[in-house]
């Protein structure tokens, strides 16, 4: 006998086919509804069509696999039996919602259709039963609006221009009625108003979309189910998945569920809440609700949501009623569920609930989005509460989330005197400074070019996601803490203010934003304090904030440090940077660049050396640089106090040190006592077609050994000075841009000679290491030879990436965005290591290098050292350390801990 595949899972009335572990099959929403049922919570009954049904649907060219329709019918009958109601019954109609739910929560990406089953046949019966025509017509107009938008327009692939979609047109009709009658909110509309609006709605739908709104409940139901599946490959869902790097082949599930109504009267309500505060991490029940409203009202920002309790109050709802007072019994029940869910899932949950006729229903629970500081606090608190282990706590915080603690903020001093434009809800902390843009497209266009923009909207929707990402900050005039803008910004740790009611008008045609009479244009600068929720006029200075005062952060990072194997160093050229990095947890310097040390006043000695015709002249000029270099190195060694310091010898081509403008060349000639012609000739001589592949790195040291000698001497004399002052030092001298072992040998000889001389003269012995950068593919291939001489390797992955791909670092900006956009490359290889290509070279080099020298110390000092996925890769191939800019040190520490945890899982 053939057993057919199960595509539909039941939940409700104390029983469920699924559970929370089945997210891949049932989607997050479906799996968690099943789990809540199993925890004994009241969930309106329904069923879930699996993600497998979705995948099959696409495999079969948008046709359902056999058996699905039958299964749906069976499950519908089961729900109808429980509810003692029937879909389409003219006397007592059952209504359904159709809700999408993918594996990972994709806020707002997939759509929901509510009130399915309302038709000209069922409406009279429902009016009779509820004795509430206003409610029925209100529900009906919502159904028409959602269905025409989601099913008839979006799923049909119609892409109207911004502002002229069916939803906007229908909403304009409502606004007209409001204006005509002088109504303030939707609550003022009467049953008659809604009734006549539904007639107008249906006419408009037919006229604009060319098809009538279906008056058949089964058509409504299947149209909605189809639409959810179709929206998986809708433009917006695909774009979100691209940004979040989620695979296309997961598919989405569909939930068909009995409707419950929060908008049937004064003993009805609806709300959204978090089991802990998602902005601070505090262990308080935190949420918003509305009396006599349907769920979408809370999120859509049409009405100002109330707070569920006093701790949830914000500036805009101080005076509004709290659920705890208005419905104390139900609040208590909800609070019990909150605690149960929080401890059962051992993570902060984002829950949706609806109250119908004094009965509480749970509609959703999922792991809640939170910002970085909250993520850290919750993780650490949950360890203290005995809910999770330290390892779990460490794994809960994404390395990038630390960015928010290190995030710049607008200068508090400047804030005192700045012109305040308005205030709203602090939805995303940190500061944001940028030019106003009014559309997501514009934000994307300018933002991806590197311009600083702030997206200002009445409210955002999933259509805006592509423009929200490249914006510095997001500002909306409407919406609450759970609005789309707030959710998305929180997930990304972006500065965001929502519900800024001081914005009285956003004019998309004239491209202006009005703040209580003050008109600003697109392109004008504004500044935002997302932590307080205040908007200022103009471009304000930003300052970095430090995480040192955050005890939860410190604890979490200490746990991370216990777990990780990789060491984390920093790239720092000055004692100041070095100190900052140590405060952020750096264990050494992986790259001290020496070139910047030749600018400022010192450039003249450098230029004198460049102009010198013979070795004597060069030695004389170089001798002037020696004491300055020695001082630099001494300062860094002192700041690092015994931690290893890798110093790279001069790397950039000499033409970077000479002036290219005539007046400056004139000054140089005068100052050095040579002719302008001689200067010009020298500049000309130094200019190269491909400076990146030209006379730089160790090639300089080979042509001008006196430079290497001076730098080595300066390093070692600084070591001696430190030794005299009882400061510990561990110098590592690094030769850049080596391609052959002979190059390295040549330079090492000079360095060793200088060490000997300095030791002899000072009559002390000290330890030092000499190693090389691995940044030329040839060096990778002869790593075994190089390692015979070199005591350490450090991957210069910026150059290595440049030379492996053949992409000029300085020019790749013109085509890389297209490459990433067209998925020719998954990521920008200058940001995340290209594991397949460049990564393979690294792995090979590690193997070869260690085949000659077993204890070869290997690190990375390219920009990649502070990028989480690259850090994980460095862990996997057995590097000893990563090195990155000071503010990325904590990110690297946490990423290294994650990599170690992933290891143990295997
Ligand atoms: P999202 O993925 O955006 O969270 P949902 O499927 O949760 O979408 O639906 C959006 C809103 O619709 C919910 O917040 C809830 O208020 C309302 N809703 C969904 N299903 C039902 C239902 N069965 N009864 C009442 N309201 C519902
Ligand atoms: Mg949705
Ligand atoms: Mg929801």
PDB file of N, CA, C and O in Angstrom, residues 668-730:
ATOM      1  N   UNK A 668      60.180  72.391  -1.859  1.00  0.00           N
ATOM      2  CA  UNK A 668      61.115  71.310  -1.577  1.00  0.00           C
ATOM      3  C   UNK A 668      62.514  71.654  -2.100  1.00  0.00           C
ATOM      4  O   UNK A 668      63.523  71.455  -1.395  1.00  0.00           O
ATOM      5  N   UNK A 669      62.549  72.227  -3.302  1.00  0.00           N
ATOM      6  CA  UNK A 669      63.831  72.605  -3.906  1.00  0.00           C
ATOM      7  C   UNK A 669      64.538  73.623  -3.023  1.00  0.00           C
ATOM      8  O   UNK A 669      65.723  73.487  -2.693  1.00  0.00           O
ATOM      9  N   UNK A 670      63.781  74.635  -2.593  1.00  0.00           N
ATOM     10  CA  UNK A 670      64.350  75.696  -1.774  1.00  0.00           C
ATOM     11  C   UNK A 670      64.879  75.121  -0.465  1.00  0.00           C
ATOM     12  O   UNK A 670      66.001  75.409  -0.033  1.00  0.00           O
ATOM     13  N   UNK A 671      64.081  74.267   0.157  1.00  0.00           N
ATOM     14  CA  UNK A 671      64.414  73.748   1.464  1.00  0.00           C
ATOM     15  C   UNK A 671      65.637  72.819   1.430  1.00  0.00           C
ATOM     16  O   UNK A 671      66.442  72.810   2.363  1.00  0.00           O
ATOM     17  N   UNK A 672      65.738  72.049   0.365  1.00  0.00           N
ATOM     18  CA  UNK A 672      66.839  71.091   0.281  1.00  0.00           C
ATOM     19  C   UNK A 672      68.038  71.654  -0.482  1.00  0.00           C
ATOM     20  O   UNK A 672      69.055  70.973  -0.633  1.00  0.00           O
ATOM     21  N   UNK A 673      67.889  72.893  -1.003  1.00  0.00           N
ATOM     22  CA  UNK A 673      68.985  73.518  -1.718  1.00  0.00           C
ATOM     23  C   UNK A 673      69.331  72.817  -3.029  1.00  0.00           C
ATOM     24  O   UNK A 673      70.500  72.664  -3.366  1.00  0.00           O
ATOM     25  N   UNK A 674      68.326  72.366  -3.732  1.00  0.00           N
ATOM     26  CA  UNK A 674      68.550  71.770  -5.055  1.00  0.00           C
ATOM     27  C   UNK A 674      67.679  72.523  -6.062  1.00  0.00           C
ATOM     28  O   UNK A 674      66.842  73.334  -5.681  1.00  0.00           O
ATOM     29  N   UNK A 675      67.866  72.233  -7.333  1.00  0.00           N
ATOM     30  CA  UNK A 675      67.080  72.952  -8.341  1.00  0.00           C
ATOM     31  C   UNK A 675      65.678  72.348  -8.456  1.00  0.00           C
ATOM     32  O   UNK A 675      65.472  71.168  -8.142  1.00  0.00           O
ATOM     33  N   UNK A 676      64.738  73.184  -8.900  1.00  0.00           N
ATOM     34  CA  UNK A 676      63.375  72.690  -9.101  1.00  0.00           C
ATOM     35  C   UNK A 676      63.375  71.586 -10.146  1.00  0.00           C
ATOM     36  O   UNK A 676      62.634  70.611 -10.047  1.00  0.00           O
ATOM     37  N   UNK A 677      64.234  71.765 -11.106  1.00  0.00           N
ATOM     38  CA  UNK A 677      64.334  70.780 -12.177  1.00  0.00           C
ATOM     39  C   UNK A 677      64.731  69.407 -11.620  1.00  0.00           C
ATOM     40  O   UNK A 677      64.170  68.373 -12.002  1.00  0.00           O
ATOM     41  N   UNK A 678      65.684  69.441 -10.693  1.00  0.00           N
ATOM     42  CA  UNK A 678      66.145  68.187 -10.095  1.00  0.00           C
ATOM     43  C   UNK A 678      65.014  67.512  -9.337  1.00  0.00           C
ATOM     44  O   UNK A 678      64.833  66.287  -9.410  1.00  0.00           O
ATOM     45  N   UNK A 679      64.233  68.335  -8.619  1.00  0.00           N
ATOM     46  CA  UNK A 679      63.098  67.774  -7.871  1.00  0.00           C
ATOM     47  C   UNK A 679      62.101  67.160  -8.842  1.00  0.00           C
ATOM     48  O   UNK A 679      61.668  66.007  -8.683  1.00  0.00           O
ATOM     49  N   UNK A 680      61.759  67.954  -9.871  1.00  0.00           N
ATOM     50  CA  UNK A 680      60.773  67.482 -10.844  1.00  0.00           C
ATOM     51  C   UNK A 680      61.257  66.194 -11.509  1.00  0.00           C
ATOM     52  O   UNK A 680      60.480  65.252 -11.714  1.00  0.00           O
ATOM     53  N   UNK A 681      62.538  66.150 -11.806  1.00  0.00           N
ATOM     54  CA  UNK A 681      63.090  64.961 -12.455  1.00  0.00           C
ATOM     55  C   UNK A 681      62.972  63.752 -11.537  1.00  0.00           C
ATOM     56  O   UNK A 681      62.644  62.637 -11.961  1.00  0.00           O
ATOM     57  N   UNK A 682      63.227  63.979 -10.255  1.00  0.00           N
ATOM     58  CA  UNK A 682      63.158  62.885  -9.287  1.00  0.00           C
ATOM     59  C   UNK A 682      61.733  62.360  -9.161  1.00  0.00           C
ATOM     60  O   UNK A 682      61.482  61.149  -9.157  1.00  0.00           O
ATOM     61  N   UNK A 683      60.804  63.317  -9.056  1.00  0.00           N
ATOM     62  CA  UNK A 683      59.389  62.933  -8.932  1.00  0.00           C
ATOM     63  C   UNK A 683      58.988  62.116 -10.154  1.00  0.00           C
ATOM     64  O   UNK A 683      58.329  61.075 -10.047  1.00  0.00           O
ATOM     65  N   UNK A 684      59.455  62.601 -11.301  1.00  0.00           N
ATOM     66  CA  UNK A 684      59.150  61.914 -12.543  1.00  0.00           C
ATOM     67  C   UNK A 684      59.743  60.505 -12.539  1.00  0.00           C
ATOM     68  O   UNK A 684      59.100  59.534 -12.911  1.00  0.00           O
ATOM     69  N   UNK A 685      60.983  60.431 -12.066  1.00  0.00           N
ATOM     70  CA  UNK A 685      61.685  59.154 -12.009  1.00  0.00           C
ATOM     71  C   UNK A 685      60.962  58.145 -11.113  1.00  0.00           C
ATOM     72  O   UNK A 685      60.924  56.949 -11.381  1.00  0.00           O
ATOM     73  N   UNK A 686      60.362  58.663 -10.038  1.00  0.00           N
ATOM     74  CA  UNK A 686      59.721  57.770  -9.065  1.00  0.00           C
ATOM     75  C   UNK A 686      58.313  57.346  -9.467  1.00  0.00           C
ATOM     76  O   UNK A 686      57.749  56.423  -8.893  1.00  0.00           O
ATOM     77  N   UNK A 687      57.751  58.067 -10.451  1.00  0.00           N
ATOM     78  CA  UNK A 687      56.356  57.749 -10.780  1.00  0.00           C
ATOM     79  C   UNK A 687      56.312  56.397 -11.508  1.00  0.00           C
ATOM     80  O   UNK A 687      57.212  56.051 -12.273  1.00  0.00           O
ATOM     81  N   UNK A 688      55.266  55.639 -11.203  1.00  0.00           N
ATOM     82  CA  UNK A 688      55.185  54.285 -11.747  1.00  0.00           C
ATOM     83  C   UNK A 688      53.830  54.055 -12.406  1.00  0.00           C
ATOM     84  O   UNK A 688      52.840  54.687 -12.034  1.00  0.00           O
ATOM     85  N   UNK A 689      53.772  53.121 -13.343  1.00  0.00           N
ATOM     86  CA  UNK A 689      52.483  52.787 -13.957  1.00  0.00           C
ATOM     87  C   UNK A 689      51.603  52.021 -12.993  1.00  0.00           C
ATOM     88  O   UNK A 689      50.411  52.246 -12.904  1.00  0.00           O
ATOM     89  N   UNK A 690      52.189  51.093 -12.273  1.00  0.00           N
ATOM     90  CA  UNK A 690      51.446  50.282 -11.316  1.00  0.00           C
ATOM     91  C   UNK A 690      52.145  50.312  -9.963  1.00  0.00           C
ATOM     92  O   UNK A 690      52.812  49.348  -9.583  1.00  0.00           O
ATOM     93  N   UNK A 691      51.985  51.402  -9.239  1.00  0.00           N
ATOM     94  CA  UNK A 691      52.739  51.530  -7.984  1.00  0.00           C
ATOM     95  C   UNK A 691      52.507  50.358  -7.034  1.00  0.00           C
ATOM     96  O   UNK A 691      53.415  49.960  -6.309  1.00  0.00           O
ATOM     97  N   UNK A 692      51.293  49.803  -7.061  1.00  0.00           N
ATOM     98  CA  UNK A 692      50.995  48.682  -6.171  1.00  0.00           C
ATOM     99  C   UNK A 692      51.892  47.478  -6.467  1.00  0.00           C
ATOM    100  O   UNK A 692      52.139  46.643  -5.603  1.00  0.00           O
ATOM    101  N   UNK A 693      52.315  47.373  -7.716  1.00  0.00           N
ATOM    102  CA  UNK A 693      53.180  46.255  -8.109  1.00  0.00           C
ATOM    103  C   UNK A 693      54.598  46.755  -8.371  1.00  0.00           C
ATOM    104  O   UNK A 693      55.393  46.097  -9.023  1.00  0.00           O
ATOM    105  N   UNK A 694      54.890  47.952  -7.872  1.00  0.00           N
ATOM    106  CA  UNK A 694      56.142  48.584  -8.240  1.00  0.00           C
ATOM    107  C   UNK A 694      57.221  48.480  -7.187  1.00  0.00           C
ATOM    108  O   UNK A 694      57.378  47.459  -6.506  1.00  0.00           O
ATOM    109  N   UNK A 695      57.938  49.573  -7.047  1.00  0.00           N
ATOM    110  CA  UNK A 695      59.109  49.624  -6.181  1.00  0.00           C
ATOM    111  C   UNK A 695      58.677  49.894  -4.747  1.00  0.00           C
ATOM    112  O   UNK A 695      58.678  51.031  -4.280  1.00  0.00           O
ATOM    113  N   UNK A 696      58.282  48.871  -4.076  1.00  0.00           N
ATOM    114  CA  UNK A 696      57.788  49.006  -2.707  1.00  0.00           C
ATOM    115  C   UNK A 696      58.147  47.769  -1.907  1.00  0.00           C
ATOM    116  O   UNK A 696      58.720  46.819  -2.434  1.00  0.00           O
ATOM    117  N   UNK A 697      57.795  47.779  -0.605  1.00  0.00           N
ATOM    118  CA  UNK A 697      58.061  46.629   0.247  1.00  0.00           C
ATOM    119  C   UNK A 697      59.550  46.353   0.352  1.00  0.00           C
ATOM    120  O   UNK A 697      60.377  47.277   0.326  1.00  0.00           O
ATOM    121  N   UNK A 698      59.910  45.078   0.417  1.00  0.00           N
ATOM    122  CA  UNK A 698      61.311  44.725   0.595  1.00  0.00           C
ATOM    123  C   UNK A 698      62.155  45.161  -0.602  1.00  0.00           C
ATOM    124  O   UNK A 698      63.378  45.252  -0.511  1.00  0.00           O
ATOM    125  N   UNK A 699      61.472  45.453  -1.715  1.00  0.00           N
ATOM    126  CA  UNK A 699      62.231  45.916  -2.890  1.00  0.00           C
ATOM    127  C   UNK A 699      62.947  47.239  -2.575  1.00  0.00           C
ATOM    128  O   UNK A 699      64.021  47.500  -3.102  1.00  0.00           O
ATOM    129  N   UNK A 700      62.311  48.049  -1.731  1.00  0.00           N
ATOM    130  CA  UNK A 700      62.953  49.300  -1.294  1.00  0.00           C
ATOM    131  C   UNK A 700      64.187  48.987  -0.457  1.00  0.00           C
ATOM    132  O   UNK A 700      65.254  49.553  -0.665  1.00  0.00           O
ATOM    133  N   UNK A 701      63.998  48.088   0.498  1.00  0.00           N
ATOM    134  CA  UNK A 701      65.083  47.742   1.407  1.00  0.00           C
ATOM    135  C   UNK A 701      66.250  47.088   0.689  1.00  0.00           C
ATOM    136  O   UNK A 701      67.388  47.151   1.154  1.00  0.00           O
ATOM    137  N   UNK A 702      65.941  46.447  -0.425  1.00  0.00           N
ATOM    138  CA  UNK A 702      67.024  45.814  -1.191  1.00  0.00           C
ATOM    139  C   UNK A 702      67.794  46.862  -1.997  1.00  0.00           C
ATOM    140  O   UNK A 702      69.013  46.844  -2.053  1.00  0.00           O
ATOM    141  N   UNK A 703      67.072  47.820  -2.566  1.00  0.00           N
ATOM    142  CA  UNK A 703      67.744  48.888  -3.299  1.00  0.00           C
ATOM    143  C   UNK A 703      68.417  49.884  -2.371  1.00  0.00           C
ATOM    144  O   UNK A 703      69.473  50.419  -2.682  1.00  0.00           O
ATOM    145  N   UNK A 704      67.729  50.171  -1.252  1.00  0.00           N
ATOM    146  CA  UNK A 704      68.287  51.133  -0.300  1.00  0.00           C
ATOM    147  C   UNK A 704      68.479  50.436   1.045  1.00  0.00           C
ATOM    148  O   UNK A 704      67.710  50.649   1.982  1.00  0.00           O
ATOM    149  N   UNK A 705      69.517  49.602   1.176  1.00  0.00           N
ATOM    150  CA  UNK A 705      69.690  48.833   2.423  1.00  0.00           C
ATOM    151  C   UNK A 705      69.806  49.738   3.638  1.00  0.00           C
ATOM    152  O   UNK A 705      69.506  49.326   4.760  1.00  0.00           O
ATOM    153  N   UNK A 706      70.256  50.988   3.414  1.00  0.00           N
ATOM    154  CA  UNK A 706      70.421  51.883   4.569  1.00  0.00           C
ATOM    155  C   UNK A 706      69.093  52.177   5.269  1.00  0.00           C
ATOM    156  O   UNK A 706      69.064  52.474   6.449  1.00  0.00           O
ATOM    157  N   UNK A 707      67.973  52.059   4.513  1.00  0.00           N
ATOM    158  CA  UNK A 707      66.672  52.275   5.162  1.00  0.00           C
ATOM    159  C   UNK A 707      66.400  51.128   6.135  1.00  0.00           C
ATOM    160  O   UNK A 707      66.065  51.344   7.304  1.00  0.00           O
ATOM    161  N   UNK A 708      66.565  49.919   5.642  1.00  0.00           N
ATOM    162  CA  UNK A 708      66.374  48.753   6.507  1.00  0.00           C
ATOM    163  C   UNK A 708      67.297  48.825   7.722  1.00  0.00           C
ATOM    164  O   UNK A 708      66.872  48.594   8.859  1.00  0.00           O
ATOM    165  N   UNK A 709      68.552  49.178   7.471  1.00  0.00           N
ATOM    166  CA  UNK A 709      69.527  49.231   8.562  1.00  0.00           C
ATOM    167  C   UNK A 709      69.092  50.241   9.616  1.00  0.00           C
ATOM    168  O   UNK A 709      69.107  49.951  10.813  1.00  0.00           O
ATOM    169  N   UNK A 710      68.659  51.412   9.144  1.00  0.00           N
ATOM    170  CA  UNK A 710      68.256  52.449  10.098  1.00  0.00           C
ATOM    171  C   UNK A 710      67.044  51.983  10.912  1.00  0.00           C
ATOM    172  O   UNK A 710      67.004  52.134  12.125  1.00  0.00           O
ATOM    173  N   UNK A 711      66.059  51.409  10.227  1.00  0.00           N
ATOM    174  CA  UNK A 711      64.849  50.990  10.944  1.00  0.00           C
ATOM    175  C   UNK A 711      65.164  49.893  11.957  1.00  0.00           C
ATOM    176  O   UNK A 711      64.683  49.944  13.093  1.00  0.00           O
ATOM    177  N   UNK A 712      66.006  48.938  11.536  1.00  0.00           N
ATOM    178  CA  UNK A 712      66.363  47.850  12.448  1.00  0.00           C
ATOM    179  C   UNK A 712      67.114  48.406  13.653  1.00  0.00           C
ATOM    180  O   UNK A 712      66.845  48.063  14.797  1.00  0.00           O
ATOM    181  N   UNK A 713      68.042  49.310  13.384  1.00  0.00           N
ATOM    182  CA  UNK A 713      68.806  49.900  14.477  1.00  0.00           C
ATOM    183  C   UNK A 713      67.876  50.640  15.446  1.00  0.00           C
ATOM    184  O   UNK A 713      67.989  50.495  16.670  1.00  0.00           O
ATOM    185  N   UNK A 714      66.955  51.405  14.884  1.00  0.00           N
ATOM    186  CA  UNK A 714      66.017  52.159  15.729  1.00  0.00           C
ATOM    187  C   UNK A 714      65.218  51.214  16.615  1.00  0.00           C
ATOM    188  O   UNK A 714      65.022  51.465  17.809  1.00  0.00           O
ATOM    189  N   UNK A 715      64.747  50.118  16.036  1.00  0.00           N
ATOM    190  CA  UNK A 715      63.977  49.141  16.816  1.00  0.00           C
ATOM    191  C   UNK A 715      64.831  48.610  17.966  1.00  0.00           C
ATOM    192  O   UNK A 715      64.416  48.625  19.129  1.00  0.00           O
ATOM    193  N   UNK A 716      66.051  48.171  17.643  1.00  0.00           N
ATOM    194  CA  UNK A 716      66.870  47.526  18.673  1.00  0.00           C
ATOM    195  C   UNK A 716      67.358  48.512  19.727  1.00  0.00           C
ATOM    196  O   UNK A 716      67.471  48.170  20.896  1.00  0.00           O
ATOM    197  N   UNK A 717      67.660  49.729  19.310  1.00  0.00           N
ATOM    198  CA  UNK A 717      68.060  50.728  20.319  1.00  0.00           C
ATOM    199  C   UNK A 717      66.901  51.067  21.254  1.00  0.00           C
ATOM    200  O   UNK A 717      67.095  51.306  22.440  1.00  0.00           O
ATOM    201  N   UNK A 718      65.691  51.032  20.700  1.00  0.00           N
ATOM    202  CA  UNK A 718      64.515  51.246  21.559  1.00  0.00           C
ATOM    203  C   UNK A 718      64.367  50.090  22.539  1.00  0.00           C
ATOM    204  O   UNK A 718      64.002  50.286  23.699  1.00  0.00           O
ATOM    205  N   UNK A 719      64.681  48.878  22.059  1.00  0.00           N
ATOM    206  CA  UNK A 719      64.626  47.711  22.937  1.00  0.00           C
ATOM    207  C   UNK A 719      65.599  47.893  24.102  1.00  0.00           C
ATOM    208  O   UNK A 719      65.253  47.689  25.269  1.00  0.00           O
ATOM    209  N   UNK A 720      66.817  48.343  23.762  1.00  0.00           N
ATOM    210  CA  UNK A 720      67.830  48.536  24.794  1.00  0.00           C
ATOM    211  C   UNK A 720      67.361  49.563  25.817  1.00  0.00           C
ATOM    212  O   UNK A 720      67.476  49.375  27.031  1.00  0.00           O
ATOM    213  N   UNK A 721      66.789  50.653  25.323  1.00  0.00           N
ATOM    214  CA  UNK A 721      66.302  51.703  26.214  1.00  0.00           C
ATOM    215  C   UNK A 721      65.236  51.145  27.167  1.00  0.00           C
ATOM    216  O   UNK A 721      65.234  51.433  28.365  1.00  0.00           O
ATOM    217  N   UNK A 722      64.350  50.343  26.614  1.00  0.00           N
ATOM    218  CA  UNK A 722      63.303  49.740  27.442  1.00  0.00           C
ATOM    219  C   UNK A 722      63.923  48.823  28.495  1.00  0.00           C
ATOM    220  O   UNK A 722      63.527  48.852  29.656  1.00  0.00           O
ATOM    221  N   UNK A 723      64.900  48.031  28.053  1.00  0.00           N
ATOM    222  CA  UNK A 723      65.531  47.104  28.977  1.00  0.00           C
ATOM    223  C   UNK A 723      66.140  47.849  30.159  1.00  0.00           C
ATOM    224  O   UNK A 723      66.045  47.411  31.306  1.00  0.00           O
ATOM    225  N   UNK A 724      66.742  48.976  29.847  1.00  0.00           N
ATOM    226  CA  UNK A 724      67.363  49.765  30.917  1.00  0.00           C
ATOM    227  C   UNK A 724      66.317  50.247  31.901  1.00  0.00           C
ATOM    228  O   UNK A 724      66.569  50.405  33.086  1.00  0.00           O
ATOM    229  N   UNK A 725      65.111  50.498  31.383  1.00  0.00           N
ATOM    230  CA  UNK A 725      64.037  50.993  32.256  1.00  0.00           C
ATOM    231  C   UNK A 725      63.173  49.866  32.782  1.00  0.00           C
ATOM    232  O   UNK A 725      62.083  50.090  33.291  1.00  0.00           O
ATOM    233  N   UNK A 726      63.665  48.648  32.593  1.00  0.00           N
ATOM    234  CA  UNK A 726      62.953  47.455  33.077  1.00  0.00           C
ATOM    235  C   UNK A 726      61.566  47.291  32.451  1.00  0.00           C
ATOM    236  O   UNK A 726      60.636  46.781  33.066  1.00  0.00           O
ATOM    237  N   UNK A 727      61.443  47.776  31.226  1.00  0.00           N
ATOM    238  CA  UNK A 727      60.204  47.538  30.491  1.00  0.00           C
ATOM    239  C   UNK A 727      60.440  46.318  29.608  1.00  0.00           C
ATOM    240  O   UNK A 727      61.425  46.258  28.889  1.00  0.00           O
ATOM    241  N   UNK A 728      59.539  45.348  29.700  1.00  0.00           N
ATOM    242  CA  UNK A 728      59.699  44.129  28.890  1.00  0.00           C
ATOM    243  C   UNK A 728      59.355  44.419  27.437  1.00  0.00           C
ATOM    244  O   UNK A 728      58.441  45.183  27.154  1.00  0.00           O
ATOM    245  N   UNK A 729      60.119  43.810  26.533  1.00  0.00           N
ATOM    246  CA  UNK A 729      59.815  43.988  25.104  1.00  0.00           C
ATOM    247  C   UNK A 729      59.934  42.667  24.355  1.00  0.00           C
ATOM    248  O   UNK A 729      60.764  41.844  24.687  1.00  0.00           O
ATOM    249  N   UNK A 730      59.112  42.512  23.360  1.00  0.00           N
ATOM    250  CA  UNK A 730      59.172  41.327  22.498  1.00  0.00           C
ATOM    251  C   UNK A 730      59.077  41.771  21.039  1.00  0.00           C
ATOM    252  O   UNK A 730      58.020  41.688  20.444  1.00  0.00           O
TER     253      UNK A 730
END
